[in-house]
mmCIF file of C-alpha atoms in Angstrom:
data_model
loop_
_atom_site.group_PDB
_atom_site.id
_atom_site.type_symbol
_atom_site.label_atom_id
_atom_site.label_comp_id
_atom_site.label_asym_id
_atom_site.label_seq_id
_atom_site.Cartn_x
_atom_site.Cartn_y
_atom_site.Cartn_z
ATOM 1 C CA MET O 1 67.784 51.403 1.992
ATOM 2 C CA ALA O 2 65.665 51.451 5.148
ATOM 3 C CA VAL O 3 63.139 48.699 5.736
ATOM 4 C CA GLU O 4 59.558 49.900 5.946
ATOM 5 C CA THR O 5 57.820 49.063 9.224
ATOM 6 C CA GLU O 6 54.338 47.571 9.294
ATOM 7 C CA LYS O 7 52.942 50.872 10.610
ATOM 8 C CA GLN O 8 54.661 52.825 7.820
ATOM 9 C CA ARG O 9 53.309 50.393 5.245
ATOM 10 C CA TRP O 10 49.735 50.840 6.481
ATOM 11 C CA GLN O 11 50.202 54.620 6.457
ATOM 12 C CA ARG O 12 51.572 54.524 2.883
ATOM 13 C CA ASN O 13 48.730 52.240 1.777
ATOM 14 C CA PHE O 14 46.212 54.673 3.242
ATOM 15 C CA ALA O 15 47.878 57.661 1.535
ATOM 16 C CA ASP O 16 47.898 55.782 -1.792
ATOM 17 C CA LEU O 17 44.237 54.896 -1.416
ATOM 18 C CA LEU O 18 43.312 58.503 -0.626
ATOM 19 C CA GLN O 19 45.040 59.645 -3.819
ATOM 20 C CA GLU O 20 43.030 57.106 -5.822
ATOM 21 C CA LEU O 21 39.810 58.234 -4.147
ATOM 22 C CA ARG O 22 40.532 61.869 -5.036
ATOM 23 C CA VAL O 23 40.586 60.961 -8.722
ATOM 24 C CA ALA O 24 37.386 58.889 -8.508
ATOM 25 C CA GLN O 25 35.661 61.507 -6.365
ATOM 26 C CA THR O 26 36.170 64.232 -8.958
ATOM 27 C CA GLY O 27 34.694 62.101 -11.729
ATOM 28 C CA VAL O 28 31.658 60.988 -9.766
ATOM 29 C CA GLN O 29 30.968 64.503 -8.488
ATOM 30 C CA ILE O 30 30.971 65.927 -12.014
ATOM 31 C CA LEU O 31 28.634 63.173 -13.213
ATOM 32 C CA PHE O 32 26.371 63.589 -10.180
ATOM 33 C CA ALA O 33 26.200 67.375 -10.707
ATOM 34 C CA PHE O 34 25.255 66.873 -14.347
ATOM 35 C CA LEU O 35 22.532 64.408 -13.385
ATOM 36 C CA LEU O 36 21.173 66.719 -10.693
ATOM 37 C CA THR O 37 20.698 69.541 -13.203
ATOM 38 C CA LEU O 38 19.319 67.436 -16.062
ATOM 39 C CA PRO O 39 15.621 67.476 -15.028
ATOM 40 C CA PHE O 40 15.681 71.267 -15.099
ATOM 41 C CA SER O 41 16.743 71.428 -18.747
ATOM 42 C CA ASN O 42 14.268 72.279 -21.486
ATOM 43 C CA GLY O 43 14.389 68.888 -23.207
ATOM 44 C CA PHE O 44 13.793 66.740 -20.126
ATOM 45 C CA PRO O 45 9.962 66.877 -20.280
ATOM 46 C CA LYS O 46 10.184 65.198 -23.719
ATOM 47 C CA THR O 47 11.763 62.046 -22.262
ATOM 48 C CA THR O 48 9.950 58.708 -22.311
ATOM 49 C CA GLU O 49 9.127 56.654 -19.231
ATOM 50 C CA PHE O 50 12.066 54.361 -20.058
ATOM 51 C CA GLN O 51 14.414 57.357 -20.201
ATOM 52 C CA LYS O 52 13.087 58.692 -16.901
ATOM 53 C CA ASP O 53 13.600 55.276 -15.296
ATOM 54 C CA THR O 54 17.119 55.135 -16.726
ATOM 55 C CA TYR O 55 17.745 58.620 -15.355
ATOM 56 C CA VAL O 56 16.656 57.538 -11.867
ATOM 57 C CA VAL O 57 19.006 54.530 -12.003
ATOM 58 C CA ALA O 58 21.897 56.775 -13.109
ATOM 59 C CA LEU O 59 21.133 59.377 -10.440
ATOM 60 C CA LEU O 60 20.800 56.874 -7.581
ATOM 61 C CA ALA O 61 23.938 55.008 -8.671
ATOM 62 C CA ALA O 62 25.866 58.309 -8.764
ATOM 63 C CA ALA O 63 24.559 59.140 -5.278
ATOM 64 C CA ALA O 64 25.616 55.701 -4.006
ATOM 65 C CA ALA O 65 29.046 56.056 -5.636
ATOM 66 C CA THR O 66 29.499 59.480 -4.069
ATOM 67 C CA ALA O 67 28.554 58.165 -0.625
ATOM 68 C CA LEU O 68 30.892 55.182 -0.860
ATOM 69 C CA ILE O 69 33.849 57.094 -2.257
ATOM 70 C CA ILE O 70 33.583 59.804 0.413
ATOM 71 C CA SER O 71 32.841 57.390 3.286
ATOM 72 C CA PRO O 72 36.511 56.658 4.123
ATOM 73 C CA VAL O 73 36.784 60.288 5.275
ATOM 74 C CA ALA O 74 33.992 59.812 7.820
ATOM 75 C CA PHE O 75 35.465 56.475 8.878
ATOM 76 C CA HIS O 76 38.883 58.109 9.337
ATOM 77 C CA ARG O 77 37.323 60.846 11.490
ATOM 78 C CA ALA O 78 35.647 58.220 13.695
ATOM 79 C CA LEU O 79 38.886 56.228 14.133
ATOM 80 C CA PHE O 80 41.286 59.177 14.289
ATOM 81 C CA ARG O 81 44.291 58.462 16.517
ATOM 82 C CA GLN O 82 43.052 55.082 17.631
ATOM 83 C CA GLY O 83 45.832 53.147 15.907
ATOM 84 C CA ARG O 84 43.405 51.266 13.670
ATOM 85 C CA LYS O 85 44.948 52.063 10.299
ATOM 86 C CA PRO O 86 44.753 48.428 9.058
ATOM 87 C CA GLU O 87 40.989 48.380 9.656
ATOM 88 C CA LEU O 88 40.645 51.786 7.998
ATOM 89 C CA VAL O 89 42.621 50.715 4.910
ATOM 90 C CA ARG O 90 40.562 47.535 4.518
ATOM 91 C CA TYR O 91 37.293 49.455 4.925
ATOM 92 C CA ALA O 92 38.371 52.213 2.524
ATOM 93 C CA HIS O 93 39.404 49.582 -0.035
ATOM 94 C CA SER O 94 35.948 47.964 0.139
ATOM 95 C CA MET O 95 34.166 51.308 -0.092
ATOM 96 C CA ALA O 96 36.319 52.420 -3.046
ATOM 97 C CA THR O 97 35.567 49.172 -4.865
ATOM 98 C CA GLY O 98 31.840 49.555 -4.224
ATOM 99 C CA GLY O 99 31.986 53.203 -5.261
ATOM 100 C CA LEU O 100 33.616 52.303 -8.558
ATOM 101 C CA ALA O 101 30.943 49.660 -9.197
ATOM 102 C CA PHE O 102 28.177 52.215 -8.650
ATOM 103 C CA MET O 103 30.070 54.741 -10.766
ATOM 104 C CA LEU O 104 30.155 52.183 -13.584
ATOM 105 C CA ILE O 105 26.394 51.695 -13.301
ATOM 106 C CA SER O 106 25.837 55.440 -13.317
ATOM 107 C CA MET O 107 28.099 56.022 -16.307
ATOM 108 C CA VAL O 108 26.545 53.258 -18.398
ATOM 109 C CA SER O 109 23.038 54.379 -17.419
ATOM 110 C CA SER O 110 23.906 57.969 -18.361
ATOM 111 C CA VAL O 111 25.191 56.821 -21.744
ATOM 112 C CA LEU O 112 22.009 54.792 -22.217
ATOM 113 C CA LEU O 113 19.841 57.772 -21.270
ATOM 114 C CA ILE O 114 21.511 60.152 -23.693
ATOM 115 C CA THR O 115 21.919 57.735 -26.583
ATOM 116 C CA ASP O 116 18.313 56.572 -26.216
ATOM 117 C CA PHE O 117 17.207 60.212 -26.386
ATOM 118 C CA ILE O 118 19.033 60.882 -29.669
ATOM 119 C CA LEU O 119 19.330 57.463 -31.370
ATOM 120 C CA PRO O 120 17.114 54.432 -31.937
ATOM 121 C CA ARG O 121 16.853 52.299 -28.780
ATOM 122 C CA PRO O 122 18.655 49.207 -30.221
ATOM 123 C CA VAL O 123 21.654 51.398 -31.114
ATOM 124 C CA ALA O 124 21.530 52.943 -27.618
ATOM 125 C CA PHE O 125 21.627 49.474 -26.034
ATOM 126 C CA VAL O 126 24.596 48.431 -28.171
ATOM 127 C CA LEU O 127 26.536 51.620 -27.428
ATOM 128 C CA SER O 128 25.759 51.369 -23.716
ATOM 129 C CA GLY O 129 26.834 47.729 -23.654
ATOM 130 C CA LEU O 130 30.087 48.632 -25.407
ATOM 131 C CA THR O 131 30.600 51.425 -22.892
ATOM 132 C CA GLY O 132 30.181 48.951 -20.035
ATOM 133 C CA VAL O 133 32.627 46.526 -21.632
ATOM 134 C CA TRP O 134 35.099 49.365 -22.220
ATOM 135 C CA PHE O 135 35.003 50.448 -18.571
ATOM 136 C CA LEU O 136 35.202 46.867 -17.302
ATOM 137 C CA THR O 137 38.197 46.226 -19.533
ATOM 138 C CA PHE O 138 40.194 49.087 -18.043
ATOM 139 C CA TRP O 139 38.804 49.006 -14.499
ATOM 140 C CA ALA O 140 38.748 45.246 -13.923
ATOM 141 C CA ALA O 141 40.016 42.912 -16.652
ATOM 142 C CA LEU O 142 43.381 44.552 -17.317
ATOM 143 C CA PRO O 143 44.239 45.331 -13.681
ATOM 144 C CA PHE O 144 43.272 41.854 -12.478
ATOM 145 C CA SER O 145 45.068 40.121 -15.325
ATOM 146 C CA ARG O 146 48.180 42.121 -14.404
ATOM 147 C CA ARG O 147 48.138 40.895 -10.814
ATOM 148 C CA ASN O 148 49.833 37.609 -11.699
ATOM 149 C CA TRP O 149 52.405 38.908 -14.167
ATOM 150 C CA ALA O 150 55.962 38.689 -12.897
ATOM 151 C CA ASP O 151 58.172 41.633 -13.746
ATOM 152 C CA GLY O 152 61.240 40.622 -11.783
ATOM 153 C CA GLU O 153 60.595 42.964 -8.875
ATOM 154 C CA ASP O 154 58.951 42.356 -5.542
ATOM 155 C CA ASP O 155 55.639 44.224 -5.896
ATOM 156 C CA GLU O 156 54.205 42.844 -2.672
ATOM 157 C CA ASP O 157 54.719 46.127 -0.804
ATOM 158 C CA ASP O 158 52.831 48.120 -3.453
ATOM 159 C CA GLU O 159 49.506 46.449 -2.799
ATOM 160 C CA ALA O 160 46.802 48.786 -1.532
ATOM 161 C CA VAL O 161 45.465 46.226 0.931
ATOM 162 C CA PRO O 162 47.946 43.874 2.611
ATOM 163 C CA ASP O 163 47.063 40.312 3.473
ATOM 164 C CA ARG O 164 44.267 40.214 6.057
ATOM 165 C CA ASP O 165 46.076 37.460 7.944
ATOM 166 C CA ALA O 166 49.281 39.446 8.284
ATOM 167 C CA SER O 167 49.941 40.231 11.907
ATOM 168 C CA PRO O 168 51.333 43.691 12.649
ATOM 169 C CA ARG O 169 54.937 43.838 13.728
ATOM 170 C CA SER O 170 55.782 46.026 16.686
#
């Protein structure tokens, strides 16, 4: 089996990250589109000030998530063919993480908006809190708890962002 060069590893890490961003991008775009059309629906004028404020939080968080998740494309265009793949992978990793955080805020705010519209507010808060915990469980707690589990294989090469102190080999 051939040994992967440092350059190949950075290229693979970037390709892996782009695949992850494609999944996240689809979800945030659907949510953002829904939120953009919501004020034009018949029931929206019946919302309370709290619901309108919650809507604004959800909308702005979806916009921020969209910007962050798409930003690696613009960064790649700016650095194209400059041999700066390590910098690009690190930047894209940070932007993807930030995008997921804003997507979480937007999702929980959207759940709060809708549940508050149809259920009593205390129930809406509980359901929104449970939604946040649910997302955090699968997006943060489980993945981070898995990082230290040993499965007998060397998973070091499968990390999306290699060690920042690693010097590139020629």
